[in-house]
PDB file of C-alpha atoms in Angstrom:
ATOM      1  CA  UNK A  12       0.000   0.000   0.000  1.00 90.00           C
ATOM      2  CA  UNK A  13       1.279   3.444  -0.941  1.00 95.00           C
ATOM      3  CA  UNK A  14      -0.578   6.241   0.852  1.00 97.00           C
ATOM      4  CA  UNK A  15      -0.763   9.860  -0.285  1.00 98.00           C
ATOM      5  CA  UNK A  16      -2.195  12.946   1.383  1.00 98.00           C
ATOM      6  CA  UNK A  17      -2.695  15.717  -1.192  1.00 98.00           C
ATOM      7  CA  UNK A  18      -3.532  19.259  -0.052  1.00 98.00           C
ATOM      8  CA  UNK A  19      -4.791  22.136  -2.231  1.00 97.00           C
ATOM      9  CA  UNK A  20      -3.707  25.745  -2.226  1.00 95.00           C
ATOM     10  CA  UNK A  21      -5.906  28.455  -0.763  1.00 93.00           C
ATOM     11  CA  UNK A  22      -3.907  30.958   1.290  1.00 94.00           C
ATOM     12  CA  UNK A  23      -5.105  31.614   4.820  1.00 96.00           C
ATOM     13  CA  UNK A  24      -7.930  29.109   4.263  1.00 96.00           C
ATOM     14  CA  UNK A  25      -5.350  26.425   4.964  1.00 97.00           C
ATOM     15  CA  UNK A  26      -6.439  26.605   8.590  1.00 97.00           C
ATOM     16  CA  UNK A  27      -9.722  24.995   7.528  1.00 96.00           C
ATOM     17  CA  UNK A  28      -7.810  22.051   6.079  1.00 97.00           C
ATOM     18  CA  UNK A  29      -5.692  21.626   9.204  1.00 97.00           C
ATOM     19  CA  UNK A  30      -8.835  21.515  11.339  1.00 96.00           C
ATOM     20  CA  UNK A  31     -10.414  18.985   8.946  1.00 96.00           C
ATOM     21  CA  UNK A  32      -7.392  16.716   9.447  1.00 97.00           C
ATOM     22  CA  UNK A  33      -7.699  17.226  13.196  1.00 96.00           C
ATOM     23  CA  UNK A  34     -11.403  16.318  13.149  1.00 95.00           C
ATOM     24  CA  UNK A  35     -10.703  13.122  11.205  1.00 95.00           C
ATOM     25  CA  UNK A  36      -8.055  12.220  13.779  1.00 96.00           C
ATOM     26  CA  UNK A  37     -10.561  12.838  16.576  1.00 94.00           C
ATOM     27  CA  UNK A  38     -12.820  10.216  15.004  1.00 94.00           C
ATOM     28  CA  UNK A  39     -10.316   7.486  14.133  1.00 94.00           C
ATOM     29  CA  UNK A  40      -7.005   8.397  15.786  1.00 94.00           C
ATOM     30  CA  UNK A  41      -3.671   9.404  14.271  1.00 93.00           C
ATOM     31  CA  UNK A  42      -2.514   6.055  12.868  1.00 93.00           C
ATOM     32  CA  UNK A  43      -3.778   6.861   9.378  1.00 96.00           C
ATOM     33  CA  UNK A  44      -1.796  10.123   9.311  1.00 96.00           C
ATOM     34  CA  UNK A  45       1.359   8.447  10.583  1.00 94.00           C
ATOM     35  CA  UNK A  46       1.146   5.950   7.715  1.00 94.00           C
ATOM     36  CA  UNK A  47       1.228   8.561   4.933  1.00 97.00           C
ATOM     37  CA  UNK A  48       4.092   7.820   2.522  1.00 96.00           C
ATOM     38  CA  UNK A  49       3.860  11.011   0.461  1.00 97.00           C
ATOM     39  CA  UNK A  50       2.668  14.478   1.427  1.00 98.00           C
ATOM     40  CA  UNK A  51       1.811  16.526  -1.678  1.00 98.00           C
ATOM     41  CA  UNK A  52       0.909  20.190  -1.530  1.00 98.00           C
ATOM     42  CA  UNK A  53       0.622  23.479  -3.365  1.00 97.00           C
ATOM     43  CA  UNK A  54       0.873  26.942  -1.815  1.00 96.00           C
ATOM     44  CA  UNK A  55      -0.690  26.797   1.655  1.00 97.00           C
ATOM     45  CA  UNK A  56      -1.124  23.061   1.079  1.00 98.00           C
ATOM     46  CA  UNK A  57       2.611  22.892   0.442  1.00 98.00           C
ATOM     47  CA  UNK A  58       3.277  24.520   3.813  1.00 98.00           C
ATOM     48  CA  UNK A  59       1.018  21.996   5.547  1.00 98.00           C
ATOM     49  CA  UNK A  60       2.686  19.134   3.655  1.00 98.00           C
ATOM     50  CA  UNK A  61       6.171  20.310   4.622  1.00 98.00           C
ATOM     51  CA  UNK A  62       5.143  20.788   8.240  1.00 98.00           C
ATOM     52  CA  UNK A  63       3.527  17.345   8.491  1.00 98.00           C
ATOM     53  CA  UNK A  64       6.514  15.699   6.815  1.00 98.00           C
ATOM     54  CA  UNK A  65       8.710  17.491   9.365  1.00 97.00           C
ATOM     55  CA  UNK A  66       6.772  15.831  12.165  1.00 96.00           C
ATOM     56  CA  UNK A  67       4.982  18.997  13.319  1.00 96.00           C
ATOM     57  CA  UNK A  68       1.863  18.570  15.427  1.00 96.00           C
ATOM     58  CA  UNK A  69      -1.458  19.805  14.047  1.00 96.00           C
ATOM     59  CA  UNK A  70      -1.840  22.370  16.825  1.00 95.00           C
ATOM     60  CA  UNK A  71       1.568  23.826  15.923  1.00 96.00           C
ATOM     61  CA  UNK A  72       0.630  24.025  12.243  1.00 97.00           C
ATOM     62  CA  UNK A  73      -2.531  25.933  13.162  1.00 96.00           C
ATOM     63  CA  UNK A  74      -0.314  28.577  14.757  1.00 95.00           C
ATOM     64  CA  UNK A  75       1.159  29.398  11.349  1.00 95.00           C
ATOM     65  CA  UNK A  76      -2.287  30.760  10.512  1.00 97.00           C
ATOM     66  CA  UNK A  77      -3.537  32.006  13.866  1.00 96.00           C
ATOM     67  CA  UNK A  78      -0.317  33.620  15.109  1.00 96.00           C
ATOM     68  CA  UNK A  79       1.557  34.380  11.888  1.00 96.00           C
ATOM     69  CA  UNK A  80      -1.325  35.143   9.518  1.00 95.00           C
ATOM     70  CA  UNK A  81      -1.524  38.841  10.328  1.00 95.00           C
ATOM     71  CA  UNK A  82       2.254  39.138  10.038  1.00 96.00           C
ATOM     72  CA  UNK A  83       2.377  37.403   6.658  1.00 96.00           C
ATOM     73  CA  UNK A  84      -0.593  39.356   5.284  1.00 94.00           C
ATOM     74  CA  UNK A  85       0.314  42.687   6.841  1.00 90.00           C
ATOM     75  CA  UNK A  86      -0.493  45.567   4.514  1.00 75.00           C
ATOM     76  CA  UNK A  87       1.010  48.947   5.381  1.00 64.00           C
ATOM     77  CA  UNK A  88      -0.445  52.240   4.189  1.00 54.00           C
ATOM     78  CA  UNK A  89       2.809  53.301   2.525  1.00 53.00           C
ATOM     79  CA  UNK A  90       3.144  49.949   0.785  1.00 60.00           C
ATOM     80  CA  UNK A  91      -0.391  50.411  -0.541  1.00 56.00           C
ATOM     81  CA  UNK A  92       0.364  53.901  -1.793  1.00 50.00           C
ATOM     82  CA  UNK A  93       3.741  52.986  -3.299  1.00 53.00           C
ATOM     83  CA  UNK A  94       2.270  49.984  -5.062  1.00 50.00           C
ATOM     84  CA  UNK A  95      -0.832  51.853  -6.264  1.00 50.00           C
ATOM     85  CA  UNK A  96      -2.977  49.660  -3.993  1.00 52.00           C
ATOM     86  CA  UNK A  97      -1.785  46.420  -5.518  1.00 53.00           C
ATOM     87  CA  UNK A  98      -2.010  47.420  -9.171  1.00 62.00           C
ATOM     88  CA  UNK A  99       1.726  48.085  -9.623  1.00 76.00           C
ATOM     89  CA  UNK A 100       3.349  46.059  -6.849  1.00 84.00           C
ATOM     90  CA  UNK A 101       2.434  43.094  -4.676  1.00 89.00           C
ATOM     91  CA  UNK A 102       0.590  44.259  -1.546  1.00 91.00           C
ATOM     92  CA  UNK A 103       2.439  41.978   0.893  1.00 94.00           C
ATOM     93  CA  UNK A 104       6.114  41.895   1.806  1.00 94.00           C
ATOM     94  CA  UNK A 105       7.528  38.418   1.211  1.00 95.00           C
ATOM     95  CA  UNK A 106      10.159  39.100   3.890  1.00 96.00           C
ATOM     96  CA  UNK A 107       7.409  38.625   6.496  1.00 96.00           C
ATOM     97  CA  UNK A 108       6.568  35.208   5.052  1.00 97.00           C
ATOM     98  CA  UNK A 109      10.259  34.322   4.999  1.00 97.00           C
ATOM     99  CA  UNK A 110      10.704  35.275   8.656  1.00 97.00           C
ATOM    100  CA  UNK A 111       7.700  33.236   9.788  1.00 97.00           C
ATOM    101  CA  UNK A 112       8.662  30.126   7.809  1.00 98.00           C
ATOM    102  CA  UNK A 113      12.246  30.231   9.065  1.00 98.00           C
ATOM    103  CA  UNK A 114      10.829  30.241  12.579  1.00 97.00           C
ATOM    104  CA  UNK A 115       8.279  27.451  11.972  1.00 97.00           C
ATOM    105  CA  UNK A 116      10.237  25.159   9.628  1.00 97.00           C
ATOM    106  CA  UNK A 117      13.820  25.932  10.668  1.00 97.00           C
ATOM    107  CA  UNK A 118      16.567  27.843   8.883  1.00 97.00           C
ATOM    108  CA  UNK A 119      18.854  24.895   8.162  1.00 97.00           C
ATOM    109  CA  UNK A 120      16.479  21.956   7.631  1.00 98.00           C
ATOM    110  CA  UNK A 121      16.637  20.431   4.166  1.00 98.00           C
ATOM    111  CA  UNK A 122      14.211  18.196   2.293  1.00 98.00           C
ATOM    112  CA  UNK A 123      16.550  15.291   3.043  1.00 97.00           C
ATOM    113  CA  UNK A 124      15.888  15.859   6.761  1.00 97.00           C
ATOM    114  CA  UNK A 125      12.137  15.314   6.427  1.00 97.00           C
ATOM    115  CA  UNK A 126      10.640  12.180   7.947  1.00 92.00           C
ATOM    116  CA  UNK A 127       8.445  11.517   4.880  1.00 96.00           C
ATOM    117  CA  UNK A 128       8.498  12.069   1.130  1.00 97.00           C
ATOM    118  CA  UNK A 129       7.105  15.346  -0.176  1.00 98.00           C
ATOM    119  CA  UNK A 130       5.996  16.746  -3.514  1.00 98.00           C
ATOM    120  CA  UNK A 131       5.667  20.527  -3.612  1.00 98.00           C
ATOM    121  CA  UNK A 132       4.378  22.354  -6.696  1.00 98.00           C
ATOM    122  CA  UNK A 133       6.073  25.615  -7.704  1.00 98.00           C
ATOM    123  CA  UNK A 134       6.676  27.482 -10.980  1.00 97.00           C
ATOM    124  CA  UNK A 135      10.134  28.548 -12.160  1.00 97.00           C
ATOM    125  CA  UNK A 136      10.036  31.810 -14.119  1.00 97.00           C
ATOM    126  CA  UNK A 137      13.555  31.384 -15.505  1.00 95.00           C
ATOM    127  CA  UNK A 138      14.304  27.718 -16.062  1.00 92.00           C
ATOM    128  CA  UNK A 139      16.102  25.437 -18.501  1.00 91.00           C
ATOM    129  CA  UNK A 140      14.467  22.722 -20.587  1.00 91.00           C
ATOM    130  CA  UNK A 141      16.140  20.219 -22.894  1.00 90.00           C
ATOM    131  CA  UNK A 142      14.513  19.241 -26.183  1.00 90.00           C
ATOM    132  CA  UNK A 143      16.158  17.352 -29.016  1.00 90.00           C
ATOM    133  CA  UNK A 144      19.503  17.565 -27.276  1.00 90.00           C
ATOM    134  CA  UNK A 145      19.281  21.363 -27.132  1.00 93.00           C
ATOM    135  CA  UNK A 146      18.839  23.458 -23.991  1.00 94.00           C
ATOM    136  CA  UNK A 147      16.401  26.353 -23.961  1.00 94.00           C
ATOM    137  CA  UNK A 148      15.794  29.060 -21.401  1.00 94.00           C
ATOM    138  CA  UNK A 149      12.104  29.387 -20.517  1.00 95.00           C
ATOM    139  CA  UNK A 150       9.608  29.381 -17.658  1.00 95.00           C
ATOM    140  CA  UNK A 151       8.320  25.978 -16.571  1.00 96.00           C
ATOM    141  CA  UNK A 152       6.574  24.089 -13.757  1.00 96.00           C
ATOM    142  CA  UNK A 153       8.931  22.874 -11.055  1.00 97.00           C
ATOM    143  CA  UNK A 154       8.088  20.155  -8.561  1.00 97.00           C
ATOM    144  CA  UNK A 155      10.352  19.973  -5.518  1.00 98.00           C
ATOM    145  CA  UNK A 156      10.713  16.503  -4.013  1.00 97.00           C
ATOM    146  CA  UNK A 157      13.028  14.407  -1.867  1.00 96.00           C
ATOM    147  CA  UNK A 158      12.790  11.158  -3.829  1.00 93.00           C
ATOM    148  CA  UNK A 159      15.898   9.492  -5.212  1.00 87.00           C
ATOM    149  CA  UNK A 160      17.165  10.312  -8.682  1.00 84.00           C
ATOM    150  CA  UNK A 161      19.389  12.815 -10.459  1.00 84.00           C
ATOM    151  CA  UNK A 162      16.799  15.572 -10.110  1.00 88.00           C
ATOM    152  CA  UNK A 163      16.210  15.090  -6.380  1.00 93.00           C
ATOM    153  CA  UNK A 164      15.863  18.339  -4.424  1.00 97.00           C
ATOM    154  CA  UNK A 165      16.933  16.824  -1.111  1.00 96.00           C
ATOM    155  CA  UNK A 166      19.483  19.606  -0.543  1.00 97.00           C
ATOM    156  CA  UNK A 167      16.861  22.372  -0.872  1.00 98.00           C
ATOM    157  CA  UNK A 168      16.059  24.260   2.322  1.00 98.00           C
ATOM    158  CA  UNK A 169      12.585  23.453   3.612  1.00 98.00           C
ATOM    159  CA  UNK A 170      11.603  27.030   4.418  1.00 98.00           C
ATOM    160  CA  UNK A 171      12.682  28.227   0.968  1.00 98.00           C
ATOM    161  CA  UNK A 172      10.595  25.588  -0.783  1.00 98.00           C
ATOM    162  CA  UNK A 173       7.705  26.776   1.401  1.00 98.00           C
ATOM    163  CA  UNK A 174       8.208  30.324   0.133  1.00 98.00           C
ATOM    164  CA  UNK A 175       8.544  29.220  -3.493  1.00 98.00           C
ATOM    165  CA  UNK A 176       5.191  27.449  -3.432  1.00 98.00           C
ATOM    166  CA  UNK A 177       3.483  30.311  -1.558  1.00 96.00           C
ATOM    167  CA  UNK A 178       4.670  33.280  -3.635  1.00 96.00           C
ATOM    168  CA  UNK A 179       1.256  33.789  -5.222  1.00 93.00           C
ATOM    169  CA  UNK A 180       1.113  36.332  -8.073  1.00 91.00           C
ATOM    170  CA  UNK A 181      -0.791  39.511  -7.165  1.00 88.00           C
ATOM    171  CA  UNK A 182      -0.185  38.778  -3.460  1.00 92.00           C
ATOM    172  CA  UNK A 183       3.617  38.480  -3.109  1.00 95.00           C
ATOM    173  CA  UNK A 184       6.672  39.332  -5.145  1.00 95.00           C
ATOM    174  CA  UNK A 185       8.568  36.490  -6.771  1.00 97.00           C
ATOM    175  CA  UNK A 186      11.131  34.691  -4.633  1.00 97.00           C
ATOM    176  CA  UNK A 187      14.437  33.589  -6.191  1.00 97.00           C
ATOM    177  CA  UNK A 188      12.642  33.313  -9.525  1.00 96.00           C
ATOM    178  CA  UNK A 189       9.786  31.103  -8.258  1.00 97.00           C
ATOM    179  CA  UNK A 190       6.063  31.649  -7.852  1.00 97.00           C
ATOM    180  CA  UNK A 191       3.120  29.704  -6.455  1.00 95.00           C
ATOM    181  CA  UNK A 192       2.534  26.318  -8.088  1.00 95.00           C
ATOM    182  CA  UNK A 193      -1.179  27.105  -8.059  1.00 94.00           C
ATOM    183  CA  UNK A 194      -0.772  28.609 -11.529  1.00 93.00           C
ATOM    184  CA  UNK A 195      -0.891  25.037 -12.869  1.00 95.00           C
ATOM    185  CA  UNK A 196      -1.613  22.650  -9.978  1.00 96.00           C
ATOM    186  CA  UNK A 197      -3.633  24.258  -7.226  1.00 95.00           C
ATOM    187  CA  UNK A 198      -4.793  20.689  -6.567  1.00 97.00           C
ATOM    188  CA  UNK A 199      -1.556  18.619  -6.740  1.00 98.00           C
ATOM    189  CA  UNK A 200      -3.204  15.195  -6.629  1.00 98.00           C
ATOM    190  CA  UNK A 201      -2.540  14.376 -10.285  1.00 97.00           C
ATOM    191  CA  UNK A 202       1.105  15.432  -9.898  1.00 97.00           C
ATOM    192  CA  UNK A 203       1.402  13.106  -6.904  1.00 97.00           C
ATOM    193  CA  UNK A 204      -0.172  10.216  -8.796  1.00 97.00           C
ATOM    194  CA  UNK A 205       2.179  10.729 -11.742  1.00 95.00           C
ATOM    195  CA  UNK A 206       5.158  10.763  -9.373  1.00 94.00           C
ATOM    196  CA  UNK A 207       4.303   7.281  -8.132  1.00 94.00           C
ATOM    197  CA  UNK A 208       4.641   5.932 -11.674  1.00 91.00           C
ATOM    198  CA  UNK A 209       8.189   7.197 -12.246  1.00 87.00           C
ATOM    199  CA  UNK A 210      10.346   4.048 -11.954  1.00 80.00           C
ATOM    200  CA  UNK A 211      13.508   5.885 -10.886  1.00 76.00           C
ATOM    201  CA  UNK A 212      11.797   7.184  -7.724  1.00 73.00           C
ATOM    202  CA  UNK A 213      11.445   3.802  -6.061  1.00 68.00           C
ATOM    203  CA  UNK A 214      13.919   1.117  -5.040  1.00 63.00           C
ATOM    204  CA  UNK A 215      11.152  -1.403  -5.733  1.00 69.00           C
ATOM    205  CA  UNK A 216       8.743  -1.304  -8.713  1.00 81.00           C
ATOM    206  CA  UNK A 217       6.292   1.586  -8.747  1.00 88.00           C
ATOM    207  CA  UNK A 218       3.045   0.856  -6.908  1.00 92.00           C
ATOM    208  CA  UNK A 219       0.126  -0.330  -9.010  1.00 92.00           C
ATOM    209  CA  UNK A 220      -2.971   1.857  -9.034  1.00 95.00           C
ATOM    210  CA  UNK A 221      -4.827  -0.673  -6.870  1.00 94.00           C
ATOM    211  CA  UNK A 222      -1.998  -0.406  -4.315  1.00 94.00           C
ATOM    212  CA  UNK A 223      -2.390   3.368  -3.997  1.00 96.00           C
ATOM    213  CA  UNK A 224      -4.620   5.174  -1.526  1.00 97.00           C
ATOM    214  CA  UNK A 225      -5.017   8.926  -1.865  1.00 98.00           C
ATOM    215  CA  UNK A 226      -6.911  11.384   0.325  1.00 98.00           C
ATOM    216  CA  UNK A 227      -7.236  14.791  -1.346  1.00 98.00           C
ATOM    217  CA  UNK A 228      -8.163  17.820   0.759  1.00 98.00           C
ATOM    218  CA  UNK A 229      -9.448  21.208  -0.383  1.00 96.00           C
ATOM    219  CA  UNK A 230      -9.371  24.506   1.514  1.00 95.00           C
ATOM    220  CA  UNK A 231     -12.952  25.543   0.852  1.00 91.00           C
ATOM    221  CA  UNK A 232     -14.668  27.048  -2.176  1.00 87.00           C
ATOM    222  CA  UNK A 233     -17.538  29.407  -2.829  1.00 84.00           C
ATOM    223  CA  UNK A 234     -20.301  28.673  -5.326  1.00 83.00           C
ATOM    224  CA  UNK A 235     -20.124  31.392  -7.968  1.00 82.00           C
ATOM    225  CA  UNK A 236     -21.205  31.964 -11.536  1.00 83.00           C
ATOM    226  CA  UNK A 237     -21.113  34.679 -14.169  1.00 84.00           C
ATOM    227  CA  UNK A 238     -24.491  35.333 -15.741  1.00 86.00           C
ATOM    228  CA  UNK A 239     -24.774  36.230 -19.407  1.00 88.00           C
ATOM    229  CA  UNK A 240     -22.082  37.137 -21.898  1.00 91.00           C
ATOM    230  CA  UNK A 241     -19.374  39.641 -20.946  1.00 85.00           C
ATOM    231  CA  UNK A 242     -17.254  41.774 -23.236  1.00 90.00           C
ATOM    232  CA  UNK A 243     -14.563  42.264 -20.612  1.00 86.00           C
ATOM    233  CA  UNK A 244     -11.010  43.426 -21.177  1.00 86.00           C
ATOM    234  CA  UNK A 245      -7.999  42.618 -18.996  1.00 81.00           C
ATOM    235  CA  UNK A 246      -8.836  44.898 -16.072  1.00 81.00           C
ATOM    236  CA  UNK A 247     -12.397  43.646 -15.385  1.00 82.00           C
ATOM    237  CA  UNK A 248     -11.258  40.016 -15.566  1.00 81.00           C
ATOM    238  CA  UNK A 249      -8.573  40.684 -12.950  1.00 75.00           C
ATOM    239  CA  UNK A 250     -10.457  43.032 -10.627  1.00 74.00           C
ATOM    240  CA  UNK A 251     -13.978  41.635 -10.540  1.00 69.00           C
ATOM    241  CA  UNK A 252     -14.841  39.391  -7.589  1.00 59.00           C
ATOM    242  CA  UNK A 253     -15.363  36.593 -10.116  1.00 56.00           C
ATOM    243  CA  UNK A 254     -11.855  37.035 -11.485  1.00 73.00           C
ATOM    244  CA  UNK A 255      -9.879  34.906 -13.873  1.00 76.00           C
ATOM    245  CA  UNK A 256      -7.437  33.755 -11.165  1.00 75.00           C
ATOM    246  CA  UNK A 257     -10.268  32.169  -9.149  1.00 81.00           C
ATOM    247  CA  UNK A 258     -11.645  30.603 -12.322  1.00 83.00           C
ATOM    248  CA  UNK A 259      -8.290  29.037 -13.195  1.00 82.00           C
ATOM    249  CA  UNK A 260      -7.708  27.731  -9.674  1.00 83.00           C
ATOM    250  CA  UNK A 261     -11.204  26.256  -9.371  1.00 87.00           C
ATOM    251  CA  UNK A 262     -10.840  24.762 -12.832  1.00 88.00           C
ATOM    252  CA  UNK A 263      -7.511  23.047 -12.094  1.00 90.00           C
ATOM    253  CA  UNK A 264      -8.848  21.807  -8.757  1.00 93.00           C
ATOM    254  CA  UNK A 265     -11.852  20.166 -10.367  1.00 94.00           C
ATOM    255  CA  UNK A 266     -10.093  18.689 -13.387  1.00 96.00           C
ATOM    256  CA  UNK A 267      -7.371  17.089 -11.244  1.00 97.00           C
ATOM    257  CA  UNK A 268     -10.097  15.606  -9.040  1.00 97.00           C
ATOM    258  CA  UNK A 269     -11.853  14.199 -12.113  1.00 97.00           C
ATOM    259  CA  UNK A 270      -8.666  12.741 -13.574  1.00 98.00           C
ATOM    260  CA  UNK A 271      -7.504  11.005 -10.401  1.00 98.00           C
ATOM    261  CA  UNK A 272     -11.020   9.763  -9.670  1.00 97.00           C
ATOM    262  CA  UNK A 273     -11.240   8.130 -13.095  1.00 97.00           C
ATOM    263  CA  UNK A 274      -7.813   6.496 -12.781  1.00 97.00           C
ATOM    264  CA  UNK A 275      -7.949   5.259  -9.190  1.00 97.00           C
ATOM    265  CA  UNK A 276     -11.651   4.766  -8.515  1.00 96.00           C
ATOM    266  CA  UNK A 277     -13.656   5.122  -5.310  1.00 95.00           C
ATOM    267  CA  UNK A 278     -11.812   2.459  -3.323  1.00 94.00           C
ATOM    268  CA  UNK A 279      -8.426   4.081  -3.852  1.00 96.00           C
ATOM    269  CA  UNK A 280      -9.310   7.773  -3.866  1.00 98.00           C
ATOM    270  CA  UNK A 281     -11.382  10.141  -1.750  1.00 97.00           C
ATOM    271  CA  UNK A 282     -11.677  13.929  -1.900  1.00 97.00           C
ATOM    272  CA  UNK A 283     -12.901  16.142   0.909  1.00 96.00           C
ATOM    273  CA  UNK A 284     -13.458  19.680  -0.380  1.00 93.00           C
ATOM    274  CA  UNK A 285     -15.869  21.839   1.637  1.00 92.00           C
ATOM    275  CA  UNK A 286     -18.113  24.397  -0.033  1.00 90.00           C
ATOM    276  CA  UNK A 287     -19.076  27.635   1.698  1.00 89.00           C
ATOM    277  CA  UNK A 288     -22.799  28.171   2.095  1.00 80.00           C
ATOM    278  CA  UNK A 289     -24.767  31.067   0.635  1.00 75.00           C
ATOM    279  CA  UNK A 290     -22.815  34.304   0.361  1.00 78.00           C
ATOM    280  CA  UNK A 291     -20.102  33.157   2.757  1.00 83.00           C
ATOM    281  CA  UNK A 292     -16.643  33.580   1.289  1.00 85.00           C
ATOM    282  CA  UNK A 293     -13.080  33.725   2.574  1.00 91.00           C
ATOM    283  CA  UNK A 294     -10.442  35.345   0.393  1.00 89.00           C
ATOM    284  CA  UNK A 295      -6.945  33.871   0.414  1.00 91.00           C
ATOM    285  CA  UNK A 296      -5.636  36.826   2.449  1.00 93.00           C
ATOM    286  CA  UNK A 297      -8.701  37.334   4.685  1.00 93.00           C
ATOM    287  CA  UNK A 298      -6.838  37.189   8.009  1.00 95.00           C
ATOM    288  CA  UNK A 299      -9.516  39.176   9.821  1.00 95.00           C
ATOM    289  CA  UNK A 300     -11.907  36.277   9.190  1.00 95.00           C
ATOM    290  CA  UNK A 301      -9.711  33.587  10.757  1.00 96.00           C
ATOM    291  CA  UNK A 302     -12.129  33.211  13.714  1.00 95.00           C
ATOM    292  CA  UNK A 303     -14.978  32.692  11.196  1.00 94.00           C
ATOM    293  CA  UNK A 304     -12.926  30.096   9.319  1.00 95.00           C
ATOM    294  CA  UNK A 305     -12.234  28.225  12.545  1.00 94.00           C
ATOM    295  CA  UNK A 306     -15.924  28.370  13.417  1.00 92.00           C
ATOM    296  CA  UNK A 307     -16.840  27.106   9.956  1.00 91.00           C
ATOM    297  CA  UNK A 308     -14.404  24.192  10.187  1.00 92.00           C
ATOM    298  CA  UNK A 309     -15.404  23.242  13.728  1.00 90.00           C
ATOM    299  CA  UNK A 310     -19.132  23.927  13.772  1.00 84.00           C
ATOM    300  CA  UNK A 311     -20.625  24.431  10.309  1.00 78.00           C
ATOM    301  CA  UNK A 312     -18.743  22.004   8.100  1.00 80.00           C
ATOM    302  CA  UNK A 313     -21.200  19.187   7.461  1.00 79.00           C
ATOM    303  CA  UNK A 314     -20.489  16.430  10.020  1.00 80.00           C
ATOM    304  CA  UNK A 315     -21.318  13.783   7.430  1.00 86.00           C
ATOM    305  CA  UNK A 316     -18.482  15.091   5.221  1.00 89.00           C
ATOM    306  CA  UNK A 317     -15.883  14.414   7.900  1.00 93.00           C
ATOM    307  CA  UNK A 318     -17.568  11.140   8.815  1.00 93.00           C
ATOM    308  CA  UNK A 319     -17.547  10.012   5.179  1.00 94.00           C
ATOM    309  CA  UNK A 320     -13.827  10.721   4.951  1.00 95.00           C
ATOM    310  CA  UNK A 321     -13.182   8.884   8.215  1.00 95.00           C
ATOM    311  CA  UNK A 322     -15.260   5.901   7.058  1.00 95.00           C
ATOM    312  CA  UNK A 323     -13.377   5.759   3.766  1.00 96.00           C
ATOM    313  CA  UNK A 324     -10.060   5.733   5.632  1.00 96.00           C
ATOM    314  CA  UNK A 325     -11.253   2.965   7.963  1.00 94.00           C
ATOM    315  CA  UNK A 326     -12.531   0.876   5.048  1.00 94.00           C
ATOM    316  CA  UNK A 327      -9.744   1.404   2.517  1.00 94.00           C
ATOM    317  CA  UNK A 328      -6.655   3.048   4.028  1.00 93.00           C
ATOM    318  CA  UNK A 329      -5.672   0.067   6.165  1.00 84.00           C
ATOM    319  CA  UNK A 330      -6.770  -2.614   3.695  1.00 69.00           C
ATOM    320  CA  UNK A 331      -3.997  -5.068   2.844  1.00 61.00           C
ATOM    321  CA  UNK A 332      -3.230  -5.732  -0.800  1.00 49.00           C
ATOM    322  CA  UNK A 333      -1.845  -9.126  -1.828  1.00 42.00           C
TER     323      UNK A 333
END
């Protein structure tokens, strides 16, 4: 059995996901979490994945959001003015994120020091690809991992990988040429599944699909739609509450869910992705609503959703495969 926990991006909403994991553990204990072979994550999901693979407790991971959230998403008046209120420059200083992640994940810890395997989605703005024996300079997706192989990233610093995957465009500046992997894999479950089929990653043969168990977790989504046809230019698509960034993230989340579901099937794959009711919505930088997010995760998230996830784990996670 090869067990994967995949965690979506979603900014400060990551606290909802951490509480969902906690609630599952309250129902069935922590054994299932201890047996995870691969933690996959993008953006805030990448931070949770790195923290869990480091052996951090759930209550300590919650502090990244509760205690550090207002530091990470601190917006000063002069920064607003100088950046034309986010239109010319990113509204948040990535140095604050760097400081918090150094404190939480350690300044010297490397991916090779992690207790479990990780897969963290980022995007390299200035990379090298090889085609037909020729090397070309171009942007490209970059997945950081600590598997074996010539392209292993085991020497990469954990906190830096956390910044790479969290440097979301329009929120933070780029960091060492990297931005948030949510631009192509806000839901990293398909990336994780593909990684299991790379023969150079495993000392033994790659696990068969029926040997894989994957739990995929979202960070919460609002139900939105755009009525009628729109003749919008660039600015309305970016600034409207139903903007193109949300559309792309929701689209990649759903298509990855569909793809993995079709490949693995219900016995091997389960997704828990809460939906906010009515007009309720939490933006990725909505730190002032952290108490509401905690209340949603603890009191208003449908109990049957958590119970269904727990039942799936009990019925399939621990099942032995001949």
